[in-house]
Coordinates of N, CA and C in Angstrom, one line a residue:
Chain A
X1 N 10.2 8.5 -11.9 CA 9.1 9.4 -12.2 C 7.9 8.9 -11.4
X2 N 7.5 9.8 -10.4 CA 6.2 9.3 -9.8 C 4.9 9.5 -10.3
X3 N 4.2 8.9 -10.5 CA 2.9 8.8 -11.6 C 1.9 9.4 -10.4
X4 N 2.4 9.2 -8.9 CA 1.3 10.0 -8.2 C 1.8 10.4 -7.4
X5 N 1.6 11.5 -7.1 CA 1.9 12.7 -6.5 C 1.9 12.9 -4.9
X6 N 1.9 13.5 -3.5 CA 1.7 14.3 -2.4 C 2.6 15.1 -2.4
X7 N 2.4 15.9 -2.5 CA 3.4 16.9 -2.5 C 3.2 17.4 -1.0
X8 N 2.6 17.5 0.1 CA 3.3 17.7 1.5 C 3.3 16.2 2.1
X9 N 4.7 16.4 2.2 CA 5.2 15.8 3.4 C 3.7 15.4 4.7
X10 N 3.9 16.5 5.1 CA 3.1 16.7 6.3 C 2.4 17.6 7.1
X11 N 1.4 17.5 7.7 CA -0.1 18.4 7.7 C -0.3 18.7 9.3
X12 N -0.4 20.0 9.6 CA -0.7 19.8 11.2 C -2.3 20.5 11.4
X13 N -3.0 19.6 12.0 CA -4.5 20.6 12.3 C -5.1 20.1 13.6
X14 N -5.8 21.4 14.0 CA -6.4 21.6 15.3 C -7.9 20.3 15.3
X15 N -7.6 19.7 16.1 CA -8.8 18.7 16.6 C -10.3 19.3 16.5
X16 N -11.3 18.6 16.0 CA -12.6 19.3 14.7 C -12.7 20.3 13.8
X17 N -11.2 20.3 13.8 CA -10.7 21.4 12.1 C -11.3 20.2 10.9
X18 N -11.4 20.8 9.7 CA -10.9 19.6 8.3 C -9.4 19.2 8.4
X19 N -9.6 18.6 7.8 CA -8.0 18.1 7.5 C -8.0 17.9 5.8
X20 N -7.6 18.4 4.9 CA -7.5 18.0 3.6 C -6.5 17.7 3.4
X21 N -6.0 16.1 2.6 CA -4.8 16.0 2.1 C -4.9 15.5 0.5
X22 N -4.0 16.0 -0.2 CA -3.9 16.6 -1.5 C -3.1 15.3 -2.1
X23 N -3.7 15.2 -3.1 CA -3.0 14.0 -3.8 C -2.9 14.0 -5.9
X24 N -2.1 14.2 -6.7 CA -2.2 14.5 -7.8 C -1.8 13.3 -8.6
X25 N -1.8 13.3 -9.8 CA -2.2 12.3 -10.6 C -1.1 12.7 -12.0
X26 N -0.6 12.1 -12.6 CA 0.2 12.0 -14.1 C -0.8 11.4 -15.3
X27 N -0.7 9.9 -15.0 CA -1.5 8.9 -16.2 C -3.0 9.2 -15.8
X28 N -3.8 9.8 -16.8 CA -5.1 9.7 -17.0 C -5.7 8.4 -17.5
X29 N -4.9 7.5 -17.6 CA -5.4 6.4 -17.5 C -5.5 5.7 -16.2
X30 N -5.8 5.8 -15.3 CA -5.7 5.6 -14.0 C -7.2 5.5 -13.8
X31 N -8.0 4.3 -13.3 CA -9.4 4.2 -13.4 C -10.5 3.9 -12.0
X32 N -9.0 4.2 -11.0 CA -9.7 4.0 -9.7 C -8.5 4.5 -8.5
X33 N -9.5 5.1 -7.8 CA -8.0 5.6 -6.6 C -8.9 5.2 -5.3
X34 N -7.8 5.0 -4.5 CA -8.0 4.4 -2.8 C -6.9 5.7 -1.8
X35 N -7.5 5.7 -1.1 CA -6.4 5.9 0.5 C -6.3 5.1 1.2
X36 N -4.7 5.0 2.1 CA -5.0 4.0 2.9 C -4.6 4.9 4.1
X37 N -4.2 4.7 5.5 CA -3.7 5.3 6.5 C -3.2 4.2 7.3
X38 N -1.8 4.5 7.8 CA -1.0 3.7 8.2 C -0.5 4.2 9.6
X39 N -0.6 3.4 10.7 CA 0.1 3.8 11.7 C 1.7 3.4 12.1
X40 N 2.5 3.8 12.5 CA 3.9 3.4 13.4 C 3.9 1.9 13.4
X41 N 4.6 1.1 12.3 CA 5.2 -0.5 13.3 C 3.6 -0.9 12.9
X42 N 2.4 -0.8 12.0 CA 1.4 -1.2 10.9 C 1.7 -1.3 10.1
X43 N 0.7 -2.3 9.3 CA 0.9 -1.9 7.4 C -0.6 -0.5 7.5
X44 N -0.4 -0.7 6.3 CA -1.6 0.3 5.8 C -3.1 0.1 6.3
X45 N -4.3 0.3 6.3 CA -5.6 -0.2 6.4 C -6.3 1.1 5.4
X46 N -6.8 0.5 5.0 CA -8.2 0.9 3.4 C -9.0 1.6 4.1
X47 N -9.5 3.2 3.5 CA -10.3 3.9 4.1 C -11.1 4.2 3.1
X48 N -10.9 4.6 2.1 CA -12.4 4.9 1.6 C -11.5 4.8 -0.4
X49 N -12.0 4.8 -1.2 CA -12.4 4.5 -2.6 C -12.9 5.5 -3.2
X50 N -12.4 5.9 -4.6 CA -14.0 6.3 -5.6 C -13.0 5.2 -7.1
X51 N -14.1 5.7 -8.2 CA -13.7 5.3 -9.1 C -13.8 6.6 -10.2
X52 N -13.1 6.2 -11.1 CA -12.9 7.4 -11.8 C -13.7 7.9 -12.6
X53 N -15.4 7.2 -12.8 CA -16.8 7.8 -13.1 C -17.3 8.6 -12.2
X54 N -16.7 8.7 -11.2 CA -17.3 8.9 -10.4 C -16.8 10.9 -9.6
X55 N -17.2 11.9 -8.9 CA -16.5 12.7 -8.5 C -16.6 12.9 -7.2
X56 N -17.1 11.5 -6.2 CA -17.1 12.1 -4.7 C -17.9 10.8 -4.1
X57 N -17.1 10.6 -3.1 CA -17.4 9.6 -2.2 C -17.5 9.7 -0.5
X58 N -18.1 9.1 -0.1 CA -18.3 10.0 1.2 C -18.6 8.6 2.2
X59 N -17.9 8.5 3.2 CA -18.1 7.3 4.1 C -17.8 8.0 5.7
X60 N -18.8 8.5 6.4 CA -19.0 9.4 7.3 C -18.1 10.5 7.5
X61 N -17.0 10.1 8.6 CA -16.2 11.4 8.0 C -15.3 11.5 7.1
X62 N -15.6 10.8 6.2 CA -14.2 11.0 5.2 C -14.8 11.2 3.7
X63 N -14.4 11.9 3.2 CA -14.9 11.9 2.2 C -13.6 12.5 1.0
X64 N -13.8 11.7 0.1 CA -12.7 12.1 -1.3 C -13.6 12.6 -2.6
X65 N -13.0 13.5 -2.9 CA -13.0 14.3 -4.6 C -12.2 14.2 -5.2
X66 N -12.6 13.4 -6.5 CA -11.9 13.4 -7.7 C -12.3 14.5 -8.6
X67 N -11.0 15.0 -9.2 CA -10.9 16.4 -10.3 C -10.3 16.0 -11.3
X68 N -11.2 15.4 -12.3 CA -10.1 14.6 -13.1 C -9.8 15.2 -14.3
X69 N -10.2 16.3 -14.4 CA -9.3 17.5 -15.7 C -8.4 18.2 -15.0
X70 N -8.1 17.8 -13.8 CA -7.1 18.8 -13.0 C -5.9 17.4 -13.2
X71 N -6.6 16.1 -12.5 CA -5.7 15.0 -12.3 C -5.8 15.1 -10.6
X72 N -6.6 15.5 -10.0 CA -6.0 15.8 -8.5 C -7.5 15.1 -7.9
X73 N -6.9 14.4 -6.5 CA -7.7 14.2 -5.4 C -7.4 14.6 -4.4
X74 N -8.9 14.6 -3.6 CA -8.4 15.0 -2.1 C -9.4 14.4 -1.2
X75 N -8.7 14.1 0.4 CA -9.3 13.6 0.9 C -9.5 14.1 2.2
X76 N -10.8 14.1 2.4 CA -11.3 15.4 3.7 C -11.8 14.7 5.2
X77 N -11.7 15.4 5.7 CA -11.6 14.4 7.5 C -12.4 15.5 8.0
X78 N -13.8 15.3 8.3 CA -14.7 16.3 9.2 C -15.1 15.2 10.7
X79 N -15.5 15.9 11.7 CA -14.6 16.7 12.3 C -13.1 16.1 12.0
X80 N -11.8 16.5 12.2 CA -10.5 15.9 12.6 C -10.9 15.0 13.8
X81 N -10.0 13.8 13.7 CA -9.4 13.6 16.2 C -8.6 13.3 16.2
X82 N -8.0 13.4 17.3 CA -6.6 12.9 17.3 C -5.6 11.9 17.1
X83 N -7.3 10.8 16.7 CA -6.7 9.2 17.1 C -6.2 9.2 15.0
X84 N -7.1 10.4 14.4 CA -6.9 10.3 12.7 C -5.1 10.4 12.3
X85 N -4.7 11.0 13.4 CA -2.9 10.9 13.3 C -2.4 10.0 12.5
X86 N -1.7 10.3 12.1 CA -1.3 8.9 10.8 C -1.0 10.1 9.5
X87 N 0.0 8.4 8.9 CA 0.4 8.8 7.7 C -0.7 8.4 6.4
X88 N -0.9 9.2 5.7 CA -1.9 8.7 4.9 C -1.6 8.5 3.4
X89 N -1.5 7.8 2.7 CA -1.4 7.1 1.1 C -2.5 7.5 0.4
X90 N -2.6 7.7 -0.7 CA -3.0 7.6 -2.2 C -2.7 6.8 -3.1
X91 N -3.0 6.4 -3.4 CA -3.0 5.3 -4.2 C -3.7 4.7 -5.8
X92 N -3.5 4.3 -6.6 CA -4.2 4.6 -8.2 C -3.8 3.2 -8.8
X93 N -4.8 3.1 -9.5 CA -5.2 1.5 -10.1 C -4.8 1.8 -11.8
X94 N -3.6 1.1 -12.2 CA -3.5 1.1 -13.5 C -4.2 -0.5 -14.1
X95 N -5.0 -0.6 -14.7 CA -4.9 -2.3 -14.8 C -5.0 -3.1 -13.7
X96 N -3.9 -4.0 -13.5 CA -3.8 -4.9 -12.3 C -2.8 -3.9 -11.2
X97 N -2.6 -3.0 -11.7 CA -1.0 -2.7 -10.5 C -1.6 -1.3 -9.2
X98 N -1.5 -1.6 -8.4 CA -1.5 -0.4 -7.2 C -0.2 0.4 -7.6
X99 N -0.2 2.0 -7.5 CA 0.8 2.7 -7.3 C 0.7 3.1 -6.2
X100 N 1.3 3.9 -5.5 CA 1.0 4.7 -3.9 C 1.6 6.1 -4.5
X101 N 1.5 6.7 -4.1 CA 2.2 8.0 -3.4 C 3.1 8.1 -2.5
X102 N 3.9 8.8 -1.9 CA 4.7 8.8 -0.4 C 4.1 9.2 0.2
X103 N 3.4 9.4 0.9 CA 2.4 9.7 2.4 C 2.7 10.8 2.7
X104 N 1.6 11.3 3.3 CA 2.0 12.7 3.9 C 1.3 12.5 5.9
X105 N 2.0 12.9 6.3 CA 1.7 12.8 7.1 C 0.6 13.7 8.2
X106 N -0.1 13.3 9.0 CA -1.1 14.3 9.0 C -1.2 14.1 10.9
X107 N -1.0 15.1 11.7 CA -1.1 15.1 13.0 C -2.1 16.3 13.7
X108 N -3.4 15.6 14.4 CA -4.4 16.1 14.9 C -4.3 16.6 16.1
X109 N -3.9 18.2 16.6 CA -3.3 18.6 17.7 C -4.8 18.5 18.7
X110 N -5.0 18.0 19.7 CA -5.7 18.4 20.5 C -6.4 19.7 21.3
Chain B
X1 N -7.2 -14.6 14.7 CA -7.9 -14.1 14.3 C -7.3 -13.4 13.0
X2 N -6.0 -13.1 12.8 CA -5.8 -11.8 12.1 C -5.4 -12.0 10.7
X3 N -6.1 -11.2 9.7 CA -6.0 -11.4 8.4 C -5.2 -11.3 7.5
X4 N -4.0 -10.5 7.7 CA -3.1 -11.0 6.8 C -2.3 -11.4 8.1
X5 N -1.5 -11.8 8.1 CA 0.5 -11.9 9.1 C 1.6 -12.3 8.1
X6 N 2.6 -11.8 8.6 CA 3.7 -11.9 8.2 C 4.5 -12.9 9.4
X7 N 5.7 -13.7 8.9 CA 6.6 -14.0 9.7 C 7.9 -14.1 9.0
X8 N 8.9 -12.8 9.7 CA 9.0 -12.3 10.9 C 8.6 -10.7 11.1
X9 N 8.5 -10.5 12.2 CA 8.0 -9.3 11.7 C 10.0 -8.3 12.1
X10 N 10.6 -9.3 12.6 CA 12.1 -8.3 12.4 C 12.8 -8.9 12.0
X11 N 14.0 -9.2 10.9 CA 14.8 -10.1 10.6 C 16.3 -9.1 10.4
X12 N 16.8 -9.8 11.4 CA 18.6 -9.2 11.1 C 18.9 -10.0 10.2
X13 N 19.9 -10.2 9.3 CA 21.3 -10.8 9.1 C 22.2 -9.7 8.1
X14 N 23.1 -10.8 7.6 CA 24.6 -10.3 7.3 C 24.6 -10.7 5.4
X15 N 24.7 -9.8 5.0 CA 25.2 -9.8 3.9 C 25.4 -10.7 3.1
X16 N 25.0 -11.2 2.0 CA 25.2 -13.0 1.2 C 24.4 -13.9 1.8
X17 N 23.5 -13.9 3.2 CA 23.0 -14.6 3.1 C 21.4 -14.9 2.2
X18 N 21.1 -16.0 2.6 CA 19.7 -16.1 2.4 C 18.3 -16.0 3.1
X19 N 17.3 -15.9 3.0 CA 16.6 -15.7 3.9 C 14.9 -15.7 3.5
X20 N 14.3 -15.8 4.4 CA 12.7 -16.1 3.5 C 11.9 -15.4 4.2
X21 N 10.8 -14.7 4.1 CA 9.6 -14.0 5.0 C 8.6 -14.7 4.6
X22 N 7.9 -15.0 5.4 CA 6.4 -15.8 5.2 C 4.9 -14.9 5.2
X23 N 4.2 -15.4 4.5 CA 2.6 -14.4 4.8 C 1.5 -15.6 4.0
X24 N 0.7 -15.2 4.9 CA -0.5 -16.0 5.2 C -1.7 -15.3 5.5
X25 N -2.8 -15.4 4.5 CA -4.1 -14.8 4.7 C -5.0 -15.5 5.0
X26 N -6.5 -15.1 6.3 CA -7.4 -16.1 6.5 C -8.7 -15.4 5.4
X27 N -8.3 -14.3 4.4 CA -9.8 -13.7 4.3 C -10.4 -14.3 3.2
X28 N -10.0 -15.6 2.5 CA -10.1 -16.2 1.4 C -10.1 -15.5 0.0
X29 N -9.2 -14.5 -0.3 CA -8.8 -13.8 -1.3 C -8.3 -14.5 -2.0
X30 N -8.2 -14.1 -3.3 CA -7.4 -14.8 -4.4 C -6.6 -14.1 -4.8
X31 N -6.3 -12.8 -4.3 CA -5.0 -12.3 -4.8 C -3.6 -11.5 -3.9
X32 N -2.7 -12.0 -3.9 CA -1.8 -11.3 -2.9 C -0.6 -11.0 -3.3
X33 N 0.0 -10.0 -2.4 CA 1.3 -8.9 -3.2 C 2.5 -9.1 -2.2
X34 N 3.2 -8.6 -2.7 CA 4.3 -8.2 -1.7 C 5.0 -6.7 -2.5
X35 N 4.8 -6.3 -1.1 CA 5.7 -4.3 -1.6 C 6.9 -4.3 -0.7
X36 N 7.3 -3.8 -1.3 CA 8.9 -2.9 -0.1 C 8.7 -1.4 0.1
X37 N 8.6 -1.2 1.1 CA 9.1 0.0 2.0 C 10.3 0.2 1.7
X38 N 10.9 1.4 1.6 CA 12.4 1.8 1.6 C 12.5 3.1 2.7
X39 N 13.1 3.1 2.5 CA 13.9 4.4 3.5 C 13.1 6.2 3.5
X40 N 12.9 5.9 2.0 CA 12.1 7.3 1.7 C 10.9 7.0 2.0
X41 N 10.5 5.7 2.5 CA 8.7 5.7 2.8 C 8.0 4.8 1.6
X42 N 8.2 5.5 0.2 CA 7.9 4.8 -1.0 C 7.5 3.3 -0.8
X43 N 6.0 3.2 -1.0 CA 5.4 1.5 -1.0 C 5.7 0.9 -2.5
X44 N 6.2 0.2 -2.9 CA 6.4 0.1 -3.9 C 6.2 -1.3 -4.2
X45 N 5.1 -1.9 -5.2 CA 4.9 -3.3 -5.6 C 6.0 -4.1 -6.3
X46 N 6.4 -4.8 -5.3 CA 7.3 -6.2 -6.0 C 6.0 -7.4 -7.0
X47 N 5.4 -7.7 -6.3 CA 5.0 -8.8 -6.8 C 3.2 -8.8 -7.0
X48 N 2.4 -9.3 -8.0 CA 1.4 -9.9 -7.6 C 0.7 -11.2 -8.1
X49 N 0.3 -12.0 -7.2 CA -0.5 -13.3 -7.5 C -2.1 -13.7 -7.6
X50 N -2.3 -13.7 -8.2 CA -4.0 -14.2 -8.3 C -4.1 -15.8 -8.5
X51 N -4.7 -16.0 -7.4 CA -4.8 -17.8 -7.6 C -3.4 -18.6 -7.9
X52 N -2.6 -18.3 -6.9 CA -1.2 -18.6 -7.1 C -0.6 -18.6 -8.5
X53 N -0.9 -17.8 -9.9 CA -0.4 -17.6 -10.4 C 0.1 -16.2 -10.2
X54 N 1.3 -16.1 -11.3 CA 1.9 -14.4 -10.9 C 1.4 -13.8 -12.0
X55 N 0.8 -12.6 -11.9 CA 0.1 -11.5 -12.4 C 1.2 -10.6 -12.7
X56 N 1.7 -9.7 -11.6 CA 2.6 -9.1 -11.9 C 4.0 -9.2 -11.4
X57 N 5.0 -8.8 -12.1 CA 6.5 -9.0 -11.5 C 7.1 -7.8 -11.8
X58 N 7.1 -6.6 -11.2 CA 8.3 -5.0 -11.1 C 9.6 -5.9 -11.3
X59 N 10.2 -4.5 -12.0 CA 11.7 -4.7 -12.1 C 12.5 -5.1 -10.6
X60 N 12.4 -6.4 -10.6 CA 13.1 -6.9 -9.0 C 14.3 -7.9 -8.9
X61 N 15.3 -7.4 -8.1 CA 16.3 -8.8 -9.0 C 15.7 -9.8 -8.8
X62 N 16.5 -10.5 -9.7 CA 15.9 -12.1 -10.0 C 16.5 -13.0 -8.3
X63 N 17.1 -12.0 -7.4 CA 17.6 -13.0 -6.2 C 16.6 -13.4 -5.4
X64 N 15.2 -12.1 -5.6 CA 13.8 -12.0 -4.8 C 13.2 -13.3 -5.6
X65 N 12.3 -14.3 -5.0 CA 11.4 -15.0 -5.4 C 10.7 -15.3 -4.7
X66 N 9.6 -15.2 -5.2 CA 8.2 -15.2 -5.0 C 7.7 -17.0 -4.8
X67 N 6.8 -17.4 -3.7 CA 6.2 -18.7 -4.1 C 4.9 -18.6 -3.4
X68 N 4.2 -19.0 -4.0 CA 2.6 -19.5 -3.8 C 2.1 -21.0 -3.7
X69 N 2.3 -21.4 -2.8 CA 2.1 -22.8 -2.3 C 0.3 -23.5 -2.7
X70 N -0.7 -22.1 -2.2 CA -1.7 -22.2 -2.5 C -2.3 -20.5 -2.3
X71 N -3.6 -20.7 -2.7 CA -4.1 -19.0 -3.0 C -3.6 -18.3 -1.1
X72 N -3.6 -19.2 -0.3 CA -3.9 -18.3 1.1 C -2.2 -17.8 1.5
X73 N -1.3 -18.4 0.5 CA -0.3 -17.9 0.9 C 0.9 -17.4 -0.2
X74 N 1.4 -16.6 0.6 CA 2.9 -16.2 -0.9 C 4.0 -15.7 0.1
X75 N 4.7 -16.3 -0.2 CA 5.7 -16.3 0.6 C 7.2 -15.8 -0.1
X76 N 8.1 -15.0 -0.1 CA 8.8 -14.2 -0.5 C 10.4 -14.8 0.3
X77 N 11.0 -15.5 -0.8 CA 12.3 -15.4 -0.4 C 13.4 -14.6 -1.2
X78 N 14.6 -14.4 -0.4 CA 15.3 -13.4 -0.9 C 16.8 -14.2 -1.1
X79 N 17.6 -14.6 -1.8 CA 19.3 -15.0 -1.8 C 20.2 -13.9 -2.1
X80 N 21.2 -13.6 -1.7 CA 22.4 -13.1 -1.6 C 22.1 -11.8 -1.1
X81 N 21.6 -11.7 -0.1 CA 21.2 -10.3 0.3 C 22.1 -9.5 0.6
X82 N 21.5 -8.1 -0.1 CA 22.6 -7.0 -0.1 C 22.4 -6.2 1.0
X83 N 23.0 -5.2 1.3 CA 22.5 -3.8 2.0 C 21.1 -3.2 1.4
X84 N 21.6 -3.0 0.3 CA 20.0 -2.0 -0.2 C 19.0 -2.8 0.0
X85 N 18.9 -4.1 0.1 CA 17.6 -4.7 0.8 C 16.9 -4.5 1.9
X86 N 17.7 -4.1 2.7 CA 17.2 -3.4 4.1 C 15.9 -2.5 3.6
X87 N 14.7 -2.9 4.4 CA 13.7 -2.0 4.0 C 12.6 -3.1 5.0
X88 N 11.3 -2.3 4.6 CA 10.2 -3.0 5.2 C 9.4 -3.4 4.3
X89 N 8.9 -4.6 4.1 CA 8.1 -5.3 3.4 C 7.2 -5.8 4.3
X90 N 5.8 -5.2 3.3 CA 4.7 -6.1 3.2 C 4.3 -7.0 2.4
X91 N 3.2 -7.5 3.1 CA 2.5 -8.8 2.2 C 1.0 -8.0 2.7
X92 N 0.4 -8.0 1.4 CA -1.0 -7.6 1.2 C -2.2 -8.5 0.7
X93 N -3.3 -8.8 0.4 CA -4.2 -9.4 -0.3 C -5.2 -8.5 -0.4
X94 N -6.0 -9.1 -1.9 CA -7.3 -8.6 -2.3 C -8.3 -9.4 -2.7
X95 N -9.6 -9.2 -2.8 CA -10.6 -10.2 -3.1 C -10.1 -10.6 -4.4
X96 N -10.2 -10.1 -5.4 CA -9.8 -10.6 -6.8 C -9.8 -9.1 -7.7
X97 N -8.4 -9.2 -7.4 CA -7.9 -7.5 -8.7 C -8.2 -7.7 -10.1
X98 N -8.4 -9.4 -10.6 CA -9.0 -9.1 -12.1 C -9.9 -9.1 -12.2
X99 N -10.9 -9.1 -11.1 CA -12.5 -8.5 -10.7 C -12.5 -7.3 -10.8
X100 N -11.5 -6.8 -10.4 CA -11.5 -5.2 -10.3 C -12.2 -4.8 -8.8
X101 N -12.0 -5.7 -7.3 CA -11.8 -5.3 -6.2 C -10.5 -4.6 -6.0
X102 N -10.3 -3.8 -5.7 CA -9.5 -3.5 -5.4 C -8.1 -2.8 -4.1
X103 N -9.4 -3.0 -3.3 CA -9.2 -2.8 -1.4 C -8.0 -3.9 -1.1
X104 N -6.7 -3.9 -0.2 CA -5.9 -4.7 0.0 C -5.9 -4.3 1.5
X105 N -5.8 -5.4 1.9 CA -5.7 -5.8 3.3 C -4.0 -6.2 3.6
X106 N -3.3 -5.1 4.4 CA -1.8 -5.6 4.6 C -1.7 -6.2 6.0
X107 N -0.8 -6.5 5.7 CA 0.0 -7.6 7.0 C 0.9 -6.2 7.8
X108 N 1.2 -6.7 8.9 CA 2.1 -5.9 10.2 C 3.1 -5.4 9.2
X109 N 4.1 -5.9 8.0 CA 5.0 -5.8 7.6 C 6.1 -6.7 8.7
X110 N 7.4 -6.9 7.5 CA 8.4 -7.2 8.7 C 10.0 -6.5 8.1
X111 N 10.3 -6.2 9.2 CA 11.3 -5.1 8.9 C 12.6 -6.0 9.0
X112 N 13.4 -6.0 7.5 CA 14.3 -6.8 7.3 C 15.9 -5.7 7.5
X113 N 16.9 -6.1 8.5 CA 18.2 -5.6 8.4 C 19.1 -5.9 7.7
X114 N 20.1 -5.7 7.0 CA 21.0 -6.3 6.4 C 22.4 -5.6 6.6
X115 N 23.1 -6.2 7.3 CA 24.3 -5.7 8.1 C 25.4 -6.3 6.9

């Protein structure tokens, strides 16, 4: 049973499009969510945070919304580039434990 | 320079043996993990340490064990390795997750075979 959600696979968008990737949620007890983005033959690297008081966090171009009577986040890429290619993670803080999502993958067409 | 590593970052072997992956952080964190990658992608937490104690332990056979020599390191050995071990494992760290930092810094991963 996955406690967190991506439901696409994978995302294709035109270079200084948005790029939104969709991420949903089970346990409402979940009190903090991360993304990470992972390249080919990497581990992950940490891009941006909120916490669950919270409904929007914004660290130049990236920015996430939490919906937390829906259960859903999302995390938005203005402009897109090409180099943002990657797989990207969700991720939720029970307590001590990280959960992830399966990644969806997201490629920025030039 | 690099803040987490793993060693190795490829490991073949054969079936029943044993085998160990190493990881080592320089960012002076107190807390570090190990996840497995599987085939479907799924990051999934094996282990976590805070100040070389264990915090958490997922349902993992008991052949996986875990050691923390000191906070900068945890090092992941594996005995009687099966097939379904084949996967990619990381080693991660955090400033301190019972602080409630929560940001993890991963390692290259190292991609284990098991023939």
């Amino acid at each position: 049973d996955q406690q967190v959600k991506q439901n696409s696979p994978s995302l294709s968008v035109q270079e200084g499009r948005i790029s939104i990737l969709n991420c949903d949620y089970t346990n409402s007890m979940f009190d903090y969510f991360l993304w990470y983005k992972k390249y080919p033959a990497e581990g992950p690297t940490f891009l941006i945070s909120i916490s669950s008081i919270k409904d929007k966090n914004e660290d130049g171009r990236f920015t996430v919304f939490l919906n937390k009577s829906a259960k859903h986040l999302s995390l938005h890429i203005v402009p897109s580039q090409p180099g943002d290619s990657a797989v990207y993670f969700c991720a939720a803080i029970l307590y001590d434990k990280v959960i992830f999502g399966p990644g969806t993958s997201l490629s920025v067409i030039p | 320079d690099t803040a987490v590593s793993q060693t190795p970052k490829y490991l073949v072997t054969q079936m029943g043996n044993d085998k160990s992956i190493k990881c080592e952080q320089n960012l002076g964190h107190d807390t570090m993990y190990w996840y497995k990658q599987d085939s479907k992608k799924f990051l999934k937490i094996m282990f976590s340490y805070n100040n070389k104690e264990l915090i958490i332990n997922e349902t993992v056979p008991n052949r996986f064990s875990p050691k923390s020599p000191d906070k900068a390191h945890l090092n992941l050995h594996i005995n009687s390795l099966e097939l379904g071990d084949s996967a990619v494992y990381f080693c991660a760290s955090s400033q301190d997750i019972l602080a409630g930092t929560y940001e993890q810094y991963f390692g290259p991963g190292t991609r284990l075979t098991v023939t």
